[in-house]
Short mmCIF file of C-alpha atoms in Angstrom, two decimals:
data_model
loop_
_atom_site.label_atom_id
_atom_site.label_comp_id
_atom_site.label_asym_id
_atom_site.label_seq_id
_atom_site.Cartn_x
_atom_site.Cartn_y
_atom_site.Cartn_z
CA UNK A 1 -12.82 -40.26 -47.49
CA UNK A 2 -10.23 -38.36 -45.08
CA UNK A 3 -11.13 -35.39 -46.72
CA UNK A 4 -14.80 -35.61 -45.18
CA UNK A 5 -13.25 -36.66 -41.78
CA UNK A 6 -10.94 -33.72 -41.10
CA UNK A 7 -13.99 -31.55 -42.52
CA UNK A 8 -16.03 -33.23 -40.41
CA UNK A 9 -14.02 -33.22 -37.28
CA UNK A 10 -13.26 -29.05 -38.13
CA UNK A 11 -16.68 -28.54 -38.12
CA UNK A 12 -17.20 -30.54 -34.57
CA UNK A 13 -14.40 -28.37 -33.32
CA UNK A 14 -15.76 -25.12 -34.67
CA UNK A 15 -19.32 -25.89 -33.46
CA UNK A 16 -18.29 -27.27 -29.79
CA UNK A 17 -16.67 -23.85 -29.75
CA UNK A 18 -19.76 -21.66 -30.10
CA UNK A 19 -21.41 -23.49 -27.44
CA UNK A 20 -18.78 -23.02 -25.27
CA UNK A 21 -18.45 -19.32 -26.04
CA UNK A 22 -22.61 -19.21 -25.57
CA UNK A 23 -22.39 -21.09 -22.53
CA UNK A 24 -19.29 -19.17 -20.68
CA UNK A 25 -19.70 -18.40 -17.40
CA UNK A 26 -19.41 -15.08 -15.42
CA UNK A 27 -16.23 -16.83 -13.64
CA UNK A 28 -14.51 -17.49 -16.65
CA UNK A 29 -15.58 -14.14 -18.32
CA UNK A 30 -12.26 -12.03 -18.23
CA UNK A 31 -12.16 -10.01 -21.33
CA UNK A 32 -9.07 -8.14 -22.62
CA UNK A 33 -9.43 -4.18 -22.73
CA UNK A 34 -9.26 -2.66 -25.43
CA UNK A 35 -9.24 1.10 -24.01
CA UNK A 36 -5.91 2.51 -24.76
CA UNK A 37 -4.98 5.30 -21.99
CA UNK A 38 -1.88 6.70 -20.77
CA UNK A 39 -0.48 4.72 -17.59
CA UNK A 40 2.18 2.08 -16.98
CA UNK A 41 2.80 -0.12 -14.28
CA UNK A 42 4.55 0.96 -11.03
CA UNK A 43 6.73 -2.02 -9.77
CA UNK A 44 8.86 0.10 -7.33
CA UNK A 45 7.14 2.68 -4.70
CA UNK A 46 8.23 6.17 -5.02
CA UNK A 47 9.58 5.90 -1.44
CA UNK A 48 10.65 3.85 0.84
CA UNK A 49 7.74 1.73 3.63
CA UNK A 50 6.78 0.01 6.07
CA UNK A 51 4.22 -2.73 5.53
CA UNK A 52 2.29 -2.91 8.68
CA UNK A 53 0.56 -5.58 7.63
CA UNK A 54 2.91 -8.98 6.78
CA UNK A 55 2.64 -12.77 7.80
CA UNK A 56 6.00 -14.68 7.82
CA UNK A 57 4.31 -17.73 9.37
CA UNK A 58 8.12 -19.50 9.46
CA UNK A 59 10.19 -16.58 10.62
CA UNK A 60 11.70 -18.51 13.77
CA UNK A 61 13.66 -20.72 10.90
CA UNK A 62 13.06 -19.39 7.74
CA UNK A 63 16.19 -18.38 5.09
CA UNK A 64 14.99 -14.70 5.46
CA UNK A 65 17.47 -13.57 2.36
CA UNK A 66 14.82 -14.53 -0.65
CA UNK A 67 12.06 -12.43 1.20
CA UNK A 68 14.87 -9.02 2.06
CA UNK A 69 15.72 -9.36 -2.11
CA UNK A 70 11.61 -8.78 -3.04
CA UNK A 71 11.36 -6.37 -0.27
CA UNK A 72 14.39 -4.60 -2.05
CA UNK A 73 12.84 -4.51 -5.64
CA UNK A 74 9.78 -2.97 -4.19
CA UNK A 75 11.45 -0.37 -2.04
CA UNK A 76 9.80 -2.04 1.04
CA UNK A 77 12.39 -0.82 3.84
CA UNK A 78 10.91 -2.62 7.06
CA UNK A 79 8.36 -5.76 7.55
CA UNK A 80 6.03 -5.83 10.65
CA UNK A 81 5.46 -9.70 10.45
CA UNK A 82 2.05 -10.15 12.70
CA UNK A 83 2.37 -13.49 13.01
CA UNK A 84 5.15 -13.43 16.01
CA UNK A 85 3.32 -15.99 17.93
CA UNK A 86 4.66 -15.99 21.67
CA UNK A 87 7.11 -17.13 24.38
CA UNK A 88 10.38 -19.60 22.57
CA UNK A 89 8.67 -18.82 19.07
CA UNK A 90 8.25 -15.34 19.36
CA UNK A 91 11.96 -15.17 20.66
CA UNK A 92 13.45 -17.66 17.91
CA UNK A 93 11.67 -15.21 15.45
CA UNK A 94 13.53 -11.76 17.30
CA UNK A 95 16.78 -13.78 17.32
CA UNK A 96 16.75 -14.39 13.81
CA UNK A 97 16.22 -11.05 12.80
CA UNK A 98 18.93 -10.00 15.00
CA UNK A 99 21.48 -12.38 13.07
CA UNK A 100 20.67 -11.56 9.56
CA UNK A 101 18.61 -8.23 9.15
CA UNK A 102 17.71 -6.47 12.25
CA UNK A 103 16.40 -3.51 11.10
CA UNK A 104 14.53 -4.52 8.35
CA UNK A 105 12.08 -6.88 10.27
CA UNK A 106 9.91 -6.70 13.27
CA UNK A 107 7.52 -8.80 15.23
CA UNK A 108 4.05 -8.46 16.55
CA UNK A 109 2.78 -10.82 19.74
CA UNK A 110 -0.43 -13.21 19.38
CA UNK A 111 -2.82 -14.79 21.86
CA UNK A 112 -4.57 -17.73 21.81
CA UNK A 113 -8.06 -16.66 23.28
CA UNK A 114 -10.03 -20.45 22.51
CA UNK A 115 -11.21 -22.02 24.72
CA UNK A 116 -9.17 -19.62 27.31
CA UNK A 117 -11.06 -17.09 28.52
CA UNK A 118 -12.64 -17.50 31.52
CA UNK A 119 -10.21 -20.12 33.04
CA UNK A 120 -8.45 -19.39 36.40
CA UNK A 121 -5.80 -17.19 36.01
CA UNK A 122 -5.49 -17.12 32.90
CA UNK A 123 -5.90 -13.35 32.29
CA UNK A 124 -3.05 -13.54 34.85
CA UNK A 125 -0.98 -15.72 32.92
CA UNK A 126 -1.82 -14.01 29.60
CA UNK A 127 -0.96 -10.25 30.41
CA UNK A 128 2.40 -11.71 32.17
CA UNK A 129 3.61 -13.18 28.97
CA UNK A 130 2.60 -10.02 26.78
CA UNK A 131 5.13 -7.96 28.96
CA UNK A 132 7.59 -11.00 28.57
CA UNK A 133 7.02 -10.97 25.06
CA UNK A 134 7.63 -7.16 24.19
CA UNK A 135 10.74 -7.35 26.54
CA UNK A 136 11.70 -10.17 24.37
CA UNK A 137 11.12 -7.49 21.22
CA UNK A 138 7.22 -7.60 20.22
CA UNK A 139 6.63 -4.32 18.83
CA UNK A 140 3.10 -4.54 19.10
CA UNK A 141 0.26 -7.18 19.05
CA UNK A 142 -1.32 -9.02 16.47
CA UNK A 143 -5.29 -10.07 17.24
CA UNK A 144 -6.71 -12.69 14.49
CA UNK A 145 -10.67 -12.31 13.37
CA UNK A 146 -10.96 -15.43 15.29
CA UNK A 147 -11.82 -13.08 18.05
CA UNK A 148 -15.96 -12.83 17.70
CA UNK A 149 -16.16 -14.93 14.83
CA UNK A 150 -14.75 -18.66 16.27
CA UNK A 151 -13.14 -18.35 19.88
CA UNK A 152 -15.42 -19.78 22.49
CA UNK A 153 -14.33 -19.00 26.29
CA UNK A 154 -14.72 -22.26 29.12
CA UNK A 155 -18.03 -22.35 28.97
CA UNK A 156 -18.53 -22.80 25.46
CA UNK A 157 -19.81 -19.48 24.38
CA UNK A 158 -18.62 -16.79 22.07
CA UNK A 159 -16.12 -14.47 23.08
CA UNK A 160 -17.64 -11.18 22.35
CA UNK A 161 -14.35 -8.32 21.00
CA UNK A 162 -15.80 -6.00 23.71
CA UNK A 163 -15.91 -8.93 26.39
CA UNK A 164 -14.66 -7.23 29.96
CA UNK A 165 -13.13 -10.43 30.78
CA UNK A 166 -10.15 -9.17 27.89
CA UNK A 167 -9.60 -5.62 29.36
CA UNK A 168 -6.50 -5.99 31.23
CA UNK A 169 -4.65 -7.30 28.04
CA UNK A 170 -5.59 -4.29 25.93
CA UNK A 171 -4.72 -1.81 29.06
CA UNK A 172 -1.37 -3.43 29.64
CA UNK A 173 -0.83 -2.47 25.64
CA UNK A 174 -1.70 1.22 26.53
CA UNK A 175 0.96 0.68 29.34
CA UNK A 176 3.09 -0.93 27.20
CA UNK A 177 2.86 1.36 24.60
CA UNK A 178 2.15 -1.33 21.82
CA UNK A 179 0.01 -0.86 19.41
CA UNK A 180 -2.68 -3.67 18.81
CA UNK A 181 -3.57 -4.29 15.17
CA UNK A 182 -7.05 -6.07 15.11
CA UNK A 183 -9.00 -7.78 12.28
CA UNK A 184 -12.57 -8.20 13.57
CA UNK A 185 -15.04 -9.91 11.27
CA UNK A 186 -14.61 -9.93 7.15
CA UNK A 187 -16.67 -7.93 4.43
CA UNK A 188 -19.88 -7.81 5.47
CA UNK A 189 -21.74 -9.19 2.01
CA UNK A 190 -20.75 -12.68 3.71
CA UNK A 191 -23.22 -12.09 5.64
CA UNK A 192 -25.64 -11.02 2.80
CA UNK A 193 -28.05 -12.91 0.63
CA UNK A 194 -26.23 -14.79 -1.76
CA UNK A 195 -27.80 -13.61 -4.80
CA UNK A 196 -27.43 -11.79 -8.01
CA UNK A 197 -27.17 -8.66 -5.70
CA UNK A 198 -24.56 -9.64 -3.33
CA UNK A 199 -21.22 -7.74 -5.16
CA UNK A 200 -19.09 -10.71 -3.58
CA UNK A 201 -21.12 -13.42 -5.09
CA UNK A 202 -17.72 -13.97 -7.35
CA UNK A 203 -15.96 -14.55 -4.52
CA UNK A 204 -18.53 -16.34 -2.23
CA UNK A 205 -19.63 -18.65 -5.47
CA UNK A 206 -15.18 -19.88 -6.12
CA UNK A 207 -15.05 -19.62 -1.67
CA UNK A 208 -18.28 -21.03 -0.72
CA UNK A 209 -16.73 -21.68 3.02
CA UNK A 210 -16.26 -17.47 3.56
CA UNK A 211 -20.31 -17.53 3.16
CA UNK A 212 -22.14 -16.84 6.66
CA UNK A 213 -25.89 -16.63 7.79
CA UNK A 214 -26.74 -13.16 8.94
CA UNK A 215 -26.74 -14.12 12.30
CA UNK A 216 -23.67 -16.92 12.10
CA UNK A 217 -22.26 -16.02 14.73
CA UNK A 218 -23.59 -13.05 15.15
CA UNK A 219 -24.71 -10.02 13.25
CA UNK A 220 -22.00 -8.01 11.02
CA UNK A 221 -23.28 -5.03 12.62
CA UNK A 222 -22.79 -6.23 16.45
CA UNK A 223 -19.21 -8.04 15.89
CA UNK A 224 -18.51 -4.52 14.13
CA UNK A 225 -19.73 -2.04 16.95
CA UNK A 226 -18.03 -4.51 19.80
CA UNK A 227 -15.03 -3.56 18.29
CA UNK A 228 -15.76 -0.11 18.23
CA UNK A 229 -16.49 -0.33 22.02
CA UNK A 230 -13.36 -1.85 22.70
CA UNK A 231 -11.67 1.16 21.08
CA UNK A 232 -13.91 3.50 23.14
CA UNK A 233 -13.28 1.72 26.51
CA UNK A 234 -9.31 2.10 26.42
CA UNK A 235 -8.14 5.35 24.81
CA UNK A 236 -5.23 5.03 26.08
CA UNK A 237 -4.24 2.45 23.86
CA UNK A 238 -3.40 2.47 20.08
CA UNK A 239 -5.17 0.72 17.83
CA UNK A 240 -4.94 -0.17 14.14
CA UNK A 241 -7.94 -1.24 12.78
CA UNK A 242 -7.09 -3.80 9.75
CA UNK A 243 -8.50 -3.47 6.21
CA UNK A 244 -9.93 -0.24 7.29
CA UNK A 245 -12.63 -2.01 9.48
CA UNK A 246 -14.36 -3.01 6.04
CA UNK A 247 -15.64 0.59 5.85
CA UNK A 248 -13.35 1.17 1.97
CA UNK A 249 -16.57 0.99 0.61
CA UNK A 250 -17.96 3.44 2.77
CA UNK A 251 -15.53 6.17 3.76
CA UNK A 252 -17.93 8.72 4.76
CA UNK A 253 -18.97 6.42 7.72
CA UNK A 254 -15.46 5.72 8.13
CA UNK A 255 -14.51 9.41 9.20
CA UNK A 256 -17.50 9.48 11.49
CA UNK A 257 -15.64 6.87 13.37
CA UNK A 258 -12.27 8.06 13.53
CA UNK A 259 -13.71 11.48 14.18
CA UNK A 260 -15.83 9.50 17.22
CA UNK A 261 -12.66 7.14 18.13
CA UNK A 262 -9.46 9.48 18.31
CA UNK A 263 -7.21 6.06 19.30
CA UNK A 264 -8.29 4.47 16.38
CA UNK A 265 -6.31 4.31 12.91
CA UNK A 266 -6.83 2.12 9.65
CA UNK A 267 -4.41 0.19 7.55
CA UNK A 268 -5.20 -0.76 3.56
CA UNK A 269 -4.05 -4.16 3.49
CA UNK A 270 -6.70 -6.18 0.79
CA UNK A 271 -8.63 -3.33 0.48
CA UNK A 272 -7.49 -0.96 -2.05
CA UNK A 273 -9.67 -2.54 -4.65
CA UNK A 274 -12.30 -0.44 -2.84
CA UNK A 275 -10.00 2.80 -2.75
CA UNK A 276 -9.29 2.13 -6.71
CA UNK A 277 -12.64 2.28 -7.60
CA UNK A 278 -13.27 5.96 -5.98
CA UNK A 279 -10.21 7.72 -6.79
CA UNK A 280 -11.67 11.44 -6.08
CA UNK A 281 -13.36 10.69 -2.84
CA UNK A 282 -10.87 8.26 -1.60
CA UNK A 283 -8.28 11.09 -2.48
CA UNK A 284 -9.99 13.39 -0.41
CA UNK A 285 -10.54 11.36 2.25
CA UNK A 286 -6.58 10.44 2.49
CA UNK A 287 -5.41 14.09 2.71
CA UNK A 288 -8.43 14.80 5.38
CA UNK A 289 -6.91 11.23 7.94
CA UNK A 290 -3.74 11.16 6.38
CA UNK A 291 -1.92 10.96 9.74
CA UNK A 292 -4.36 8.24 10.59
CA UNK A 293 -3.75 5.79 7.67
CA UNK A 294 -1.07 3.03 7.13
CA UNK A 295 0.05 1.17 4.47
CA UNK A 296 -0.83 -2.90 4.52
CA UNK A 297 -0.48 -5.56 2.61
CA UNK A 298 -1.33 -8.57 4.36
CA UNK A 299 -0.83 -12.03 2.03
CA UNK A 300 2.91 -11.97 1.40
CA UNK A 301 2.86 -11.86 -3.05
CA UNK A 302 5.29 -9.37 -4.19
CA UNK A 303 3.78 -9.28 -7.71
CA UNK A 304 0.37 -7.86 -6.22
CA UNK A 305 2.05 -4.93 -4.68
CA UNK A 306 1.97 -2.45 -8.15
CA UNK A 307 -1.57 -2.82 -7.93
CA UNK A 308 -0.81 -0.77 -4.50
CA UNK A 309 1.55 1.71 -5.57
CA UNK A 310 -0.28 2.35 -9.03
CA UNK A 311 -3.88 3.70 -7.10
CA UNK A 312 -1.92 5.55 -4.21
CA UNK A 313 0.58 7.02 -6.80
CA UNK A 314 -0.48 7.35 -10.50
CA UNK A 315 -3.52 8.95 -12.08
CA UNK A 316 -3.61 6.32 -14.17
CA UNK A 317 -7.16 4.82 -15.24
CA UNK A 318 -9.27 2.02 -16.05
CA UNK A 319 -6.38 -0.66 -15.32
CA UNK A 320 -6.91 -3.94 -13.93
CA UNK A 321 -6.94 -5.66 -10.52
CA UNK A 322 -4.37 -8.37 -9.71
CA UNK A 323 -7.36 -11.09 -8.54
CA UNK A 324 -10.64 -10.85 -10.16
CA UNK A 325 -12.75 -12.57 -7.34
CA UNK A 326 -11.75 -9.57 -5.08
CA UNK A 327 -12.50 -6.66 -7.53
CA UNK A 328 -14.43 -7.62 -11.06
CA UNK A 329 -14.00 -3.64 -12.12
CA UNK A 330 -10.96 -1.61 -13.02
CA UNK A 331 -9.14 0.71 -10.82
CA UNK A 332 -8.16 3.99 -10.82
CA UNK A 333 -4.68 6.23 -9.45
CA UNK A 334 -5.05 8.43 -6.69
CA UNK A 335 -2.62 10.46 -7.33
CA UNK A 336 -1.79 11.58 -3.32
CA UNK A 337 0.65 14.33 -2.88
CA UNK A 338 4.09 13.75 -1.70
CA UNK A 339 3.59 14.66 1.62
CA UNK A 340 0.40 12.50 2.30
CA UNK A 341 2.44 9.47 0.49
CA UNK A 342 5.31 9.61 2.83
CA UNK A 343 3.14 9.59 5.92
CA UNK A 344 0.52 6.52 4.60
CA UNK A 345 4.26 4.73 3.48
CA UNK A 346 6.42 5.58 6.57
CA UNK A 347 5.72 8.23 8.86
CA UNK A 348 2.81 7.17 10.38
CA UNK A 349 4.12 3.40 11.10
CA UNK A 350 7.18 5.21 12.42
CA UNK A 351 5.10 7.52 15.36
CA UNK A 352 2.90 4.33 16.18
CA UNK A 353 5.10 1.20 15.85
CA UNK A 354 7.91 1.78 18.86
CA UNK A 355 11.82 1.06 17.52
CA UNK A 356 11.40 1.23 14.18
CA UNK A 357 14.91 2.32 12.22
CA UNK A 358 13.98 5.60 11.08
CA UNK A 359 17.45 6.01 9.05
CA UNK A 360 16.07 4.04 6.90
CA UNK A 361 13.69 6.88 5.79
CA UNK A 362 13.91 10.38 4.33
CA UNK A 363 13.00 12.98 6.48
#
């Protein structure tokens, strides 16, 4: 009699799992390789850079040692944190790096533009602290995709990237002589159909929230060009676009507009899933821009770095991505000369960013 049970409950086990293999779905789909290829991991850049693209959200009191011992093991020489805030946080932040590593960090500025804009003075008010600010030891400022996507000005209304009402804060940069690193909008398939054609539908199906209507808040296209205007309407002023403006997938267009937009430059953070997948072309298009590229990161996970170092670096192939809802297909090395490396790791950050440590770097 417990013979039959155990028989009975292996076959209940063995059947429940051919539904469940029949019934898996695409999210849980991750299968193993089996392609064996020449390649190996790449845990430590060849040389030492800057990531332009960091968020230390606690800087003003965080125990900065843990962060300085990844940065070591992955040959990362000097942090631009972005998220600097302003005023007694922004110099909290400064004075910390001053006390326990103060050339290996430094900090961008940030504005609060909701619900701003518009008010009495404020532009005033605003551009005064930004000079207080980088004499404080803001190397630069930070602007969040809130800008065109969520900040409303008094009345209530979208604040348009390209809005006049803005223009004295990215002139005073130009004066300055800050760079401002701006993240306008997000991929634009959020603002696709979300269908069996949309190549984010991964992502949009496990983020449903990231999903917008083609015109919430406005187009892709207009938040986009507004940008672009901005960029056009003070070249004086340097500007890093982040995640290469979402144009990875499409770097042809891309050179159009830094051919069109001389003050304009592009970092990689959370984009080189796009660069992995077009190894020749993206190669190409490196060496053509490569003193208008920088090296990014953005989301502060050491482990995910290789994933960076093996496309810009190797010639590996067909090896996987670090987060499948990002990139479902394999990636592919690079393999950028020396000289192009050095200037998308270092040299590039090092002519844009004012008083960065250049000791710290090979020549």
């Amino acid at each position: 009699m417990l013979t039959k049970k155990i028989i009975f409950i292996l076959f209940a086990v063995l059947f429940s799992c051919c539904i469940t293999a029949q019934d898996i779905s695409f999210e849980n789909y991750n299968p193993q390789s089996t392609l064996v290829v020449p390649g190996h991991v790449i845990n430590r850049a060849k040389f030492p850079f800057i990531d332009v693209h960091g968020h230390q959200y606690s800087m003003a009191n965080q125990d900065l040692t843990p962060v300085i011992k990844a940065m070591d093991t992955l040959n990362m020489s000097i942090m631009v944190n972005l998220s600097g805030r302003t005023g007694d946080d922004l110099k909290k932040s400064v004075q910390n790096i001053h006390d326990h590593y103060p050339n290996r960090f430094v900090v961008f500025a940030n504005i609060s533009f909701n619900g701003n804009v518009g008010k009495k003075g404020w532009i005033e008010e605003i551009v005064n602290q930004l000079e207080r600010d980088v004499k404080n030891g803001a190397r630069g400022l930070k602007v969040y995709k809130s800008l065109g996507l969520r900040d409303q000005d008094v009345h209530g209304e979208r604040v348009a990237i390209n809005d006049a009402r803005l223009d004295p804060i990215w002139a005073k940069c130009g004066e300055l002589g800050i760079p401002v690193l701006i993240h306008a909008a997000d991929p634009k398939p959020f603002w696709d159909d979300f269908d069996a054609d949309n190549e984010r539908w991964l992502e949009l199906k496990t983020h449903p929230r990231r999903k917008r209507s083609a015109t919430n808040p406005a187009p892709w296209e207009q938040i986009i060009g507004e940008q672009h205007s901005m960029f056009k309407n003070h070249p004086k002023t340097i500007f890093i676009n982040a995640h290469m403006g979402w144009y990875a997938n499409d770097l042809g267009t891309l050179g159009r507009l830094l051919d069109d937009i001389p003050n304009m430059n592009v970092g990689i953070a959370a984009v080189i899933a796009e660069l992995g997948r077009q190894p020749r072309f993206a190669k190409e298009f490196f060496i053509k821009y490569q003193d208008r590229i920088l090296f990014g990161k953005d989301s502060w996970k050491p482990e995910e770095f290789p994933t960076y170092f093996r496309v810009l670096e190797s010639k590996d192939e067909y090896f996987p991505y670090h987060k499948k809802y990002h990139a479902f297909w394999p990636m592919y090395g690079m393999d950028l000369p020396d000289d192009v490396l050095k200037k998308v790791y270092y040299k590039n950050a090092l002519r844009l960013v004012p008083g960065l440590d250049k000791s710290l770097f090979p020549n």
